[in-house]
Amino acid sequence: MANLLQGFVDLGPSIVLPILIFIFGLILGAKPRKAFIAGITVGIGFIGLNLVINLLGSSLGPAAQQMVDRFGLSLKTIDVGWPAASAISYGTVLGSLAIPVGIGVNILLLVLGLTKTLMVDIWNFWHAAFVASLVHAVTQNFVLSLFAMVTYLMLMYLLGDIIAPTIEKFYGYPNITFPHGTSAPGFLIAIPLNWLFDRIPGFNKLKADPETIQDKFGVFGETTVMGLLIGIGMGLLAGYDLGATLGLGMSLAAVMMLLPRMVALLMEGLTPISEAANEFVKKRFPGRELNIGMDSALSVGHPAVLSSSLLLVPITIGLAFLLPGNTTIPFGDLATIPYAVCLMAPVFRGNLIRTVVAGTLYMASILYITSWAAPLVTIAAQASNFDLGGNSSITAMVEGGLWPTLLYILSAQYMPWVTISIIFIACLGGLYYVNKVRTVKVSE
């Protein structure tokens, strides 16, 4: 069964998601034609989204490498990016169990009323496999690593339940949530930082949402023009000639224009499924609510996310050079930075200044954590027979450097059964509070 599920997931999200959307649509009571069209639309939207993200990556990657070479960065750990990290994660027996375990945990929590999140995005269970693989690299204990996987999945469902109201308010996506391993952790980082920003005199008065910037700067505040200018700036830093510099600027301007349109297409497909889910829950579980768990790709097209992310690319490269003790060369995951900050921007209400400042602090912590965790990532890669390409140390920056990764590695190193059990109890308590206690208080 695990092999069958793994083979299905290996078809890729652009095939897996439409099939799952169609199946879930039928289960939730949508008409077959409507469910079928919704699935195809989501698949087309995801393909379009990946094309634009690949354009972003193919534009940023070479420019980033040129900047690294030009400024003489001498770092030993190569950031291979999330595609390689997902391959490493699913490349072992432990990793292949992430999908059935993820589905099982989700169904159990839904039946018990301990989550409102119906996870459709099963492709991204690789995040749970990644964390479990690192725990296994430390402990060599298969059962403990499987237990860590379960607790990580519970943590993501808990974050999905907490984040859903913010996603609806900021992005305008009702009954959609993002229990996404790359994005959800940033939400909890942003909350205390926003509290701090609110208490810094002067800084707390700065209004820098995309609409305000556009009003103040006119044509230079347009998101496409911002993409053009950021691209030109990066081209100059990379030492490109005039043609290549302008080409990079136009590529980033195209990303700023096309990405929101691909997201809109995805939402067009998801809307009837979300409506069917609500009707299903209202009929069978009066008083309960259901949110569709999706890839946070739906949020990266927002102007506040894209603009701040593009600014964070050269900042992250600069941090890699300036931070003492960092060993990571940012490369593969530079195009993944929008996913890291997409749930920070809503906390800051789209304020670009706050998002960039918080993102800078966040990326600094990510570089340190990912440098520290790199030996374990390399061991996990070797266990899955991943080709290191001649590198002695590899990592995936916007996964290997997140705080849940740090939490689980530290837990695996110090009394692992006790510490991971504490995480399990904390997640269970959080799920109970959010879905039972808080729901009762709100209804009263």
Short mmCIF file of C-alpha atoms in Angstrom, two decimals:
data_model
loop_
_atom_site.label_atom_id
_atom_site.label_comp_id
_atom_site.label_asym_id
_atom_site.label_seq_id
_atom_site.Cartn_x
_atom_site.Cartn_y
_atom_site.Cartn_z
CA MET A 1 0.00 0.00 0.00
CA ALA A 2 2.84 2.38 0.86
CA ASN A 3 4.47 1.65 -2.50
CA LEU A 4 1.19 2.30 -4.34
CA LEU A 5 0.70 5.62 -2.55
CA GLN A 6 4.32 6.56 -3.19
CA GLY A 7 3.92 5.76 -6.89
CA PHE A 8 0.81 7.94 -7.00
CA VAL A 9 2.56 10.88 -5.34
CA ASP A 10 5.55 10.48 -7.67
CA LEU A 11 3.24 11.47 -10.54
CA GLY A 12 3.73 15.04 -9.30
CA PRO A 13 1.36 17.63 -7.82
CA SER A 14 0.03 18.79 -11.21
CA ILE A 15 -1.46 15.27 -11.66
CA VAL A 16 -2.06 14.27 -8.04
CA LEU A 17 -3.96 17.44 -7.08
CA PRO A 18 -6.56 17.30 -9.90
CA ILE A 19 -7.29 13.64 -9.14
CA LEU A 20 -7.65 14.33 -5.43
CA ILE A 21 -9.78 17.42 -6.02
CA PHE A 22 -12.08 15.36 -8.26
CA ILE A 23 -12.35 12.52 -5.71
CA PHE A 24 -12.89 14.85 -2.75
CA GLY A 25 -15.45 16.80 -4.79
CA LEU A 26 -17.48 13.63 -5.42
CA ILE A 27 -17.21 12.56 -1.76
CA LEU A 28 -18.36 16.00 -0.62
CA GLY A 29 -21.41 15.88 -2.89
CA ALA A 30 -20.36 18.03 -5.86
CA LYS A 31 -21.77 17.03 -9.25
CA PRO A 32 -19.31 14.90 -11.28
CA ARG A 33 -19.02 17.49 -14.08
CA LYS A 34 -18.38 20.30 -11.60
CA ALA A 35 -15.82 18.24 -9.66
CA PHE A 36 -14.07 17.18 -12.87
CA ILE A 37 -13.80 20.76 -14.21
CA ALA A 38 -12.62 21.95 -10.78
CA GLY A 39 -9.86 19.31 -10.73
CA ILE A 40 -8.66 20.20 -14.24
CA THR A 41 -8.72 23.93 -13.44
CA VAL A 42 -6.65 23.38 -10.30
CA GLY A 43 -4.17 21.27 -12.30
CA ILE A 44 -3.85 23.93 -15.01
CA GLY A 45 -3.42 26.62 -12.37
CA PHE A 46 -0.72 24.60 -10.63
CA ILE A 47 1.14 24.01 -13.90
CA GLY A 48 0.96 27.74 -14.66
CA LEU A 49 2.11 28.55 -11.14
CA ASN A 50 5.09 26.19 -11.45
CA LEU A 51 6.03 27.71 -14.81
CA VAL A 52 6.15 31.16 -13.23
CA ILE A 53 8.03 29.90 -10.13
CA ASN A 54 10.51 28.14 -12.44
CA LEU A 55 10.95 31.42 -14.33
CA LEU A 56 11.69 33.06 -10.99
CA GLY A 57 14.17 30.34 -10.04
CA SER A 58 15.92 30.25 -13.42
CA SER A 59 16.27 34.05 -13.29
CA LEU A 60 17.38 34.33 -9.67
CA GLY A 61 19.63 31.26 -9.54
CA PRO A 62 22.30 32.35 -12.03
CA ALA A 63 22.19 35.95 -10.76
CA ALA A 64 22.65 34.74 -7.19
CA GLN A 65 25.56 32.51 -8.20
CA GLN A 66 27.16 35.44 -10.02
CA MET A 67 26.78 37.58 -6.91
CA VAL A 68 28.32 34.84 -4.76
CA ASP A 69 31.28 34.48 -7.14
CA ARG A 70 31.70 38.22 -7.61
CA PHE A 71 31.87 38.98 -3.90
CA GLY A 72 34.12 36.01 -3.19
CA LEU A 73 31.91 34.02 -0.80
CA SER A 74 33.79 30.97 0.45
CA LEU A 75 31.20 28.68 2.00
CA LYS A 76 31.15 24.88 2.15
CA THR A 77 27.45 23.92 2.40
CA ILE A 78 25.45 24.11 -0.82
CA ASP A 79 21.72 24.87 -0.63
CA VAL A 80 20.23 22.27 -3.02
CA GLY A 81 16.65 23.55 -2.62
CA TRP A 82 13.32 21.97 -1.79
CA PRO A 83 13.02 19.70 -4.89
CA ALA A 84 16.12 17.84 -3.79
CA ALA A 85 14.94 17.86 -0.15
CA SER A 86 11.61 16.28 -1.14
CA ALA A 87 13.42 13.58 -3.13
CA ILE A 88 15.66 12.87 -0.14
CA SER A 89 12.64 12.77 2.19
CA TYR A 90 10.63 10.28 0.11
CA GLY A 91 13.71 8.17 -0.73
CA THR A 92 13.62 5.90 2.33
CA VAL A 93 11.17 3.39 3.84
CA LEU A 94 10.48 5.87 6.64
CA GLY A 95 9.80 8.65 4.14
CA SER A 96 7.43 6.52 2.08
CA LEU A 97 5.23 6.09 5.15
CA ALA A 98 4.63 9.85 5.48
CA ILE A 99 1.66 9.79 3.10
CA PRO A 100 -0.40 6.97 4.69
CA VAL A 101 0.51 8.23 8.17
CA GLY A 102 -0.40 11.82 7.22
CA ILE A 103 -3.77 10.76 5.81
CA GLY A 104 -4.45 8.50 8.81
CA VAL A 105 -3.65 11.22 11.36
CA ASN A 106 -5.82 13.72 9.46
CA ILE A 107 -8.82 11.37 9.30
CA LEU A 108 -8.50 10.47 13.00
CA LEU A 109 -8.33 14.12 14.07
CA LEU A 110 -11.30 15.02 11.83
CA VAL A 111 -13.40 12.17 13.25
CA LEU A 112 -12.54 13.24 16.81
CA GLY A 113 -13.29 16.88 16.00
CA LEU A 114 -9.73 17.90 16.86
CA THR A 115 -9.05 19.67 13.58
CA LYS A 116 -10.99 21.64 10.98
CA THR A 117 -8.35 20.98 8.31
CA LEU A 118 -9.05 18.51 5.51
CA MET A 119 -5.61 18.02 3.96
CA VAL A 120 -5.78 17.82 0.17
CA ASP A 121 -2.15 18.72 -0.44
CA ILE A 122 -0.74 15.27 0.37
CA TRP A 123 2.33 15.94 -1.82
CA ASN A 124 3.66 18.21 0.93
CA PHE A 125 3.71 15.42 3.48
CA TRP A 126 7.36 15.30 2.43
CA HIS A 127 8.01 17.96 5.09
CA ALA A 128 7.01 15.43 7.76
CA ALA A 129 9.24 12.83 6.08
CA PHE A 130 12.12 15.33 6.07
CA VAL A 131 11.89 16.01 9.81
CA ALA A 132 11.47 12.31 10.61
CA SER A 133 14.56 11.51 8.50
CA LEU A 134 16.63 13.99 10.52
CA VAL A 135 15.40 12.46 13.79
CA HIS A 136 16.39 9.06 12.43
CA ALA A 137 19.82 10.41 11.44
CA VAL A 138 20.35 11.38 15.10
CA THR A 139 18.78 8.43 16.91
CA GLN A 140 18.80 5.54 14.40
CA ASN A 141 15.45 4.62 16.01
CA PHE A 142 12.75 3.88 13.42
CA VAL A 143 9.78 3.81 15.83
CA LEU A 144 10.83 7.07 17.50
CA SER A 145 11.25 8.71 14.08
CA LEU A 146 7.75 7.55 13.10
CA PHE A 147 6.40 9.02 16.35
CA ALA A 148 8.19 12.30 15.55
CA MET A 149 6.49 12.27 12.13
CA VAL A 150 3.06 11.93 13.79
CA THR A 151 3.74 14.82 16.17
CA TYR A 152 5.01 17.01 13.31
CA LEU A 153 1.82 16.34 11.32
CA MET A 154 -0.26 17.25 14.38
CA LEU A 155 1.72 20.49 14.68
CA MET A 156 0.97 21.38 11.05
CA TYR A 157 -2.76 20.66 11.45
CA LEU A 158 -2.76 22.81 14.60
CA LEU A 159 -1.08 25.67 12.74
CA GLY A 160 -3.52 25.18 9.86
CA ASP A 161 -6.45 25.61 12.23
CA ILE A 162 -4.91 28.70 13.85
CA ILE A 163 -3.97 30.36 10.55
CA ALA A 164 -7.26 29.83 8.65
CA PRO A 165 -9.07 33.00 9.92
CA THR A 166 -6.04 35.16 9.04
CA ILE A 167 -5.89 33.66 5.53
CA GLU A 168 -9.56 34.47 4.96
CA LYS A 169 -9.17 38.03 6.27
CA PHE A 170 -5.95 38.95 4.44
CA TYR A 171 -6.06 36.88 1.26
CA GLY A 172 -9.84 36.62 0.95
CA TYR A 173 -9.84 32.80 0.76
CA PRO A 174 -12.77 31.45 2.81
CA ASN A 175 -12.41 27.92 4.19
CA ILE A 176 -8.84 27.56 2.89
CA THR A 177 -5.77 27.03 5.06
CA PHE A 178 -2.07 26.31 4.57
CA PRO A 179 -0.71 23.58 6.87
CA HIS A 180 2.45 23.87 4.78
CA GLY A 181 5.80 22.97 6.33
CA THR A 182 7.69 25.83 4.69
CA SER A 183 5.16 28.59 5.35
CA ALA A 184 3.26 27.88 8.57
CA PRO A 185 6.29 28.24 10.90
CA GLY A 186 6.81 31.85 9.76
CA PHE A 187 3.37 32.80 11.12
CA LEU A 188 4.45 32.13 14.70
CA ILE A 189 7.71 34.02 14.17
CA ALA A 190 5.82 37.08 12.87
CA ILE A 191 3.44 37.41 15.84
CA PRO A 192 6.02 38.39 18.52
CA LEU A 193 7.95 40.49 15.99
CA ASN A 194 4.77 42.43 15.13
CA TRP A 195 4.18 43.00 18.85
CA LEU A 196 7.72 44.37 19.09
CA PHE A 197 7.34 46.57 15.98
CA ASP A 198 4.16 48.07 17.42
CA ARG A 199 6.20 49.34 20.38
CA ILE A 200 9.09 50.96 18.49
CA PRO A 201 8.43 54.73 18.29
CA GLY A 202 8.43 56.00 14.72
CA PHE A 203 8.73 52.55 13.22
CA ASN A 204 5.21 51.71 14.36
CA LYS A 205 3.85 54.65 12.33
CA LEU A 206 5.34 53.59 8.99
CA LYS A 207 2.67 52.61 6.48
CA ALA A 208 4.10 50.54 3.65
CA ASP A 209 1.43 48.25 2.27
CA PRO A 210 1.42 47.93 -1.56
CA GLU A 211 -1.54 50.31 -1.92
CA THR A 212 0.14 53.04 0.15
CA ILE A 213 3.41 52.63 -1.76
CA GLN A 214 1.58 52.86 -5.08
CA ASP A 215 -0.21 56.04 -3.94
CA LYS A 216 3.03 57.66 -2.77
CA PHE A 217 5.35 56.61 -5.60
CA GLY A 218 2.95 56.48 -8.54
CA VAL A 219 4.22 54.33 -11.40
CA PHE A 220 7.29 53.33 -9.34
CA GLY A 221 4.94 51.82 -6.75
CA GLU A 222 3.36 49.46 -9.28
CA THR A 223 4.27 45.85 -8.48
CA THR A 224 5.48 45.12 -12.01
CA VAL A 225 7.70 48.23 -12.01
CA MET A 226 9.03 47.23 -8.58
CA GLY A 227 9.90 43.81 -10.01
CA LEU A 228 11.66 45.50 -12.93
CA LEU A 229 13.70 47.77 -10.63
CA ILE A 230 14.61 44.97 -8.22
CA GLY A 231 15.70 42.79 -11.15
CA ILE A 232 17.85 45.60 -12.58
CA GLY A 233 19.41 46.16 -9.16
CA MET A 234 20.25 42.46 -8.82
CA GLY A 235 21.66 42.42 -12.35
CA LEU A 236 23.98 45.29 -11.48
CA LEU A 237 25.10 43.54 -8.27
CA ALA A 238 25.77 40.38 -10.27
CA GLY A 239 27.90 42.34 -12.74
CA TYR A 240 25.65 41.57 -15.71
CA ASP A 241 25.95 43.51 -18.95
CA LEU A 242 23.15 45.87 -19.99
CA GLY A 243 21.15 43.31 -21.96
CA ALA A 244 21.28 40.63 -19.24
CA THR A 245 20.44 43.20 -16.55
CA LEU A 246 17.37 44.45 -18.39
CA GLY A 247 16.40 40.84 -19.19
CA LEU A 248 16.50 39.95 -15.48
CA GLY A 249 14.40 43.02 -14.71
CA MET A 250 11.78 42.04 -17.29
CA SER A 251 11.71 38.44 -15.99
CA LEU A 252 10.97 39.60 -12.45
CA ALA A 253 8.39 42.08 -13.75
CA ALA A 254 6.73 39.18 -15.60
CA VAL A 255 6.69 37.12 -12.39
CA MET A 256 5.00 39.99 -10.54
CA MET A 257 2.33 40.18 -13.24
CA LEU A 258 1.74 36.48 -13.94
CA LEU A 259 1.91 34.88 -10.50
CA PRO A 260 -1.29 36.49 -9.10
CA ARG A 261 -3.17 35.42 -12.25
CA MET A 262 -2.09 31.80 -11.85
CA VAL A 263 -3.19 31.92 -8.21
CA ALA A 264 -6.58 33.28 -9.31
CA LEU A 265 -6.94 30.31 -11.67
CA LEU A 266 -6.17 27.90 -8.84
CA MET A 267 -8.78 29.56 -6.65
CA GLU A 268 -11.32 29.33 -9.46
CA GLY A 269 -10.94 25.56 -9.33
CA LEU A 270 -10.94 25.34 -5.54
CA THR A 271 -14.02 27.49 -4.93
CA PRO A 272 -16.67 24.88 -5.86
CA ILE A 273 -14.88 22.25 -3.77
CA SER A 274 -14.74 24.60 -0.79
CA GLU A 275 -18.46 25.32 -1.19
CA ALA A 276 -19.26 21.59 -1.42
CA ALA A 277 -17.18 20.94 1.72
CA ASN A 278 -19.15 23.53 3.66
CA GLU A 279 -22.47 22.08 2.55
CA PHE A 280 -21.28 18.58 3.44
CA VAL A 281 -20.27 19.63 6.95
CA LYS A 282 -23.45 21.65 7.55
CA LYS A 283 -25.65 18.66 6.69
CA ARG A 284 -23.73 15.99 8.59
CA PHE A 285 -21.98 17.90 11.37
CA PRO A 286 -24.09 20.93 12.34
CA GLY A 287 -22.04 23.63 13.99
CA ARG A 288 -18.71 22.38 12.65
CA GLU A 289 -16.49 24.01 10.07
CA LEU A 290 -14.15 22.48 7.50
CA ASN A 291 -11.12 24.12 5.86
CA ILE A 292 -9.35 22.75 2.80
CA GLY A 293 -5.63 22.30 3.49
CA MET A 294 -3.72 23.51 0.42
CA ASP A 295 -0.24 24.42 -0.75
CA SER A 296 0.69 27.96 0.27
CA ALA A 297 1.47 28.61 -3.40
CA LEU A 298 -1.99 30.20 -3.35
CA SER A 299 -0.59 33.10 -1.34
CA VAL A 300 2.77 33.84 -2.98
CA GLY A 301 1.23 35.97 -5.73
CA HIS A 302 0.19 38.71 -3.31
CA PRO A 303 2.09 41.98 -4.02
CA ALA A 304 3.26 42.29 -0.40
CA VAL A 305 4.69 38.77 -0.47
CA LEU A 306 6.36 39.01 -3.88
CA SER A 307 7.84 42.47 -3.40
CA SER A 308 9.30 41.70 0.02
CA SER A 309 10.60 38.31 -1.18
CA LEU A 310 12.46 39.80 -4.14
CA LEU A 311 14.09 42.34 -1.82
CA LEU A 312 15.06 39.52 0.54
CA VAL A 313 17.02 37.64 -2.15
CA PRO A 314 20.04 40.00 -2.26
CA ILE A 315 19.66 40.58 1.49
CA THR A 316 19.94 36.82 2.13
CA ILE A 317 23.05 36.57 -0.05
CA GLY A 318 24.54 39.52 1.86
CA LEU A 319 23.72 37.84 5.18
CA ALA A 320 25.47 34.66 4.03
CA PHE A 321 28.61 36.73 3.51
CA LEU A 322 28.37 38.83 6.68
CA LEU A 323 27.12 36.41 9.35
CA PRO A 324 30.02 34.92 11.33
CA GLY A 325 29.74 31.13 11.55
CA ASN A 326 27.42 30.71 8.57
CA THR A 327 28.53 27.96 6.17
CA THR A 328 25.55 27.92 3.76
CA ILE A 329 25.65 29.21 0.19
CA PRO A 330 22.06 30.33 -0.63
CA PHE A 331 21.11 28.96 -4.01
CA GLY A 332 18.39 26.37 -4.62
CA ASP A 333 15.86 27.84 -2.20
CA LEU A 334 16.23 31.52 -3.11
CA ALA A 335 13.09 31.19 -5.24
CA THR A 336 11.36 29.59 -2.23
CA ILE A 337 11.71 32.69 -0.04
CA PRO A 338 8.12 33.79 -0.95
CA TYR A 339 6.88 30.58 0.68
CA ALA A 340 8.84 31.35 3.85
CA VAL A 341 7.33 34.84 4.29
CA CYS A 342 3.84 34.40 2.79
CA LEU A 343 2.25 33.83 6.22
CA MET A 344 4.33 36.56 7.85
CA ALA A 345 2.93 39.28 5.56
CA PRO A 346 -0.69 38.84 6.81
CA VAL A 347 0.45 39.35 10.42
CA PHE A 348 2.04 42.65 9.34
CA ARG A 349 -1.12 43.51 7.35
CA GLY A 350 0.91 43.66 4.13
CA ASN A 351 3.40 46.20 5.47
CA LEU A 352 6.47 45.78 3.23
CA ILE A 353 8.91 47.40 5.64
CA ARG A 354 7.87 45.17 8.53
CA THR A 355 7.89 42.09 6.28
CA VAL A 356 11.39 42.83 4.94
CA VAL A 357 12.82 43.61 8.40
CA ALA A 358 11.21 40.52 9.94
CA GLY A 359 12.19 38.47 6.89
CA THR A 360 15.81 39.59 7.28
CA LEU A 361 15.87 38.42 10.91
CA TYR A 362 14.12 35.20 9.90
CA MET A 363 16.56 34.47 7.06
CA ALA A 364 19.50 35.11 9.41
CA SER A 365 18.14 32.47 11.80
CA ILE A 366 17.48 30.12 8.87
CA LEU A 367 21.09 30.42 7.66
CA TYR A 368 22.42 29.61 11.13
CA ILE A 369 20.08 26.66 11.72
CA THR A 370 20.61 25.21 8.26
CA SER A 371 24.41 25.48 8.65
CA TRP A 372 24.21 23.69 12.00
CA ALA A 373 21.83 20.98 10.68
CA ALA A 374 23.69 20.42 7.38
CA PRO A 375 25.61 17.31 8.57
CA LEU A 376 22.31 15.57 9.42
CA VAL A 377 20.73 16.59 6.10
CA THR A 378 23.79 15.16 4.33
CA ILE A 379 23.47 11.88 6.28
CA ALA A 380 19.75 11.68 5.38
CA ALA A 381 20.64 12.29 1.72
CA GLN A 382 23.19 9.49 1.76
CA ALA A 383 20.65 7.13 3.38
CA SER A 384 18.24 7.77 0.49
CA ASN A 385 21.03 7.23 -2.10
CA PHE A 386 20.77 10.85 -3.21
CA ASP A 387 23.52 11.99 -5.57
CA LEU A 388 25.45 14.69 -3.70
CA GLY A 389 27.00 15.89 -6.95
CA GLY A 390 30.48 15.87 -5.50
CA ASN A 391 29.51 18.10 -2.53
CA SER A 392 30.58 17.06 0.96
CA SER A 393 27.86 19.08 2.70
CA ILE A 394 24.36 19.91 1.45
CA THR A 395 21.19 21.43 2.87
CA ALA A 396 17.82 22.83 1.86
CA MET A 397 17.75 26.35 3.25
CA VAL A 398 14.01 27.00 3.58
CA GLU A 399 13.30 23.66 5.24
CA GLY A 400 16.49 22.61 6.96
CA GLY A 401 16.67 26.01 8.66
CA LEU A 402 13.15 26.39 10.07
CA TRP A 403 12.42 26.36 13.79
CA PRO A 404 10.50 23.02 13.73
CA THR A 405 13.64 21.43 12.27
CA LEU A 406 15.68 22.88 15.15
CA LEU A 407 13.04 21.76 17.66
CA TYR A 408 13.03 18.16 16.47
CA ILE A 409 16.80 17.82 16.13
CA LEU A 410 17.32 19.15 19.66
CA SER A 411 14.55 16.83 20.89
CA ALA A 412 16.26 13.87 19.22
CA GLN A 413 19.55 14.72 20.91
CA TYR A 414 18.29 15.14 24.49
CA MET A 415 15.99 12.49 26.05
CA PRO A 416 14.19 11.97 22.70
CA TRP A 417 11.23 9.90 23.89
CA VAL A 418 10.49 12.37 26.68
CA THR A 419 10.91 15.56 24.65
CA ILE A 420 9.00 14.33 21.59
CA SER A 421 6.23 13.07 23.89
CA ILE A 422 6.04 16.59 25.37
CA ILE A 423 5.63 17.97 21.82
CA PHE A 424 2.87 15.39 21.20
CA ILE A 425 1.02 16.39 24.39
CA ALA A 426 1.43 20.11 23.60
CA CYS A 427 0.05 19.65 20.05
CA LEU A 428 -2.84 17.51 21.30
CA GLY A 429 -3.66 20.11 23.94
CA GLY A 430 -3.45 22.88 21.35
CA LEU A 431 -5.76 21.05 18.96
CA TYR A 432 -8.25 20.40 21.77
CA TYR A 433 -8.21 24.05 22.85
CA VAL A 434 -8.52 25.53 19.35
CA ASN A 435 -11.24 23.14 18.17
CA LYS A 436 -13.17 22.40 21.36
CA VAL A 437 -12.64 25.03 24.07
CA ARG A 438 -12.22 28.14 21.91
CA THR A 439 -15.08 27.08 19.61
CA VAL A 440 -17.42 26.77 22.61
CA LYS A 441 -16.42 30.23 23.91
CA VAL A 442 -16.97 31.82 20.49
CA SER A 443 -20.40 30.21 20.08
CA GLU A 444 -21.44 31.35 23.56
#
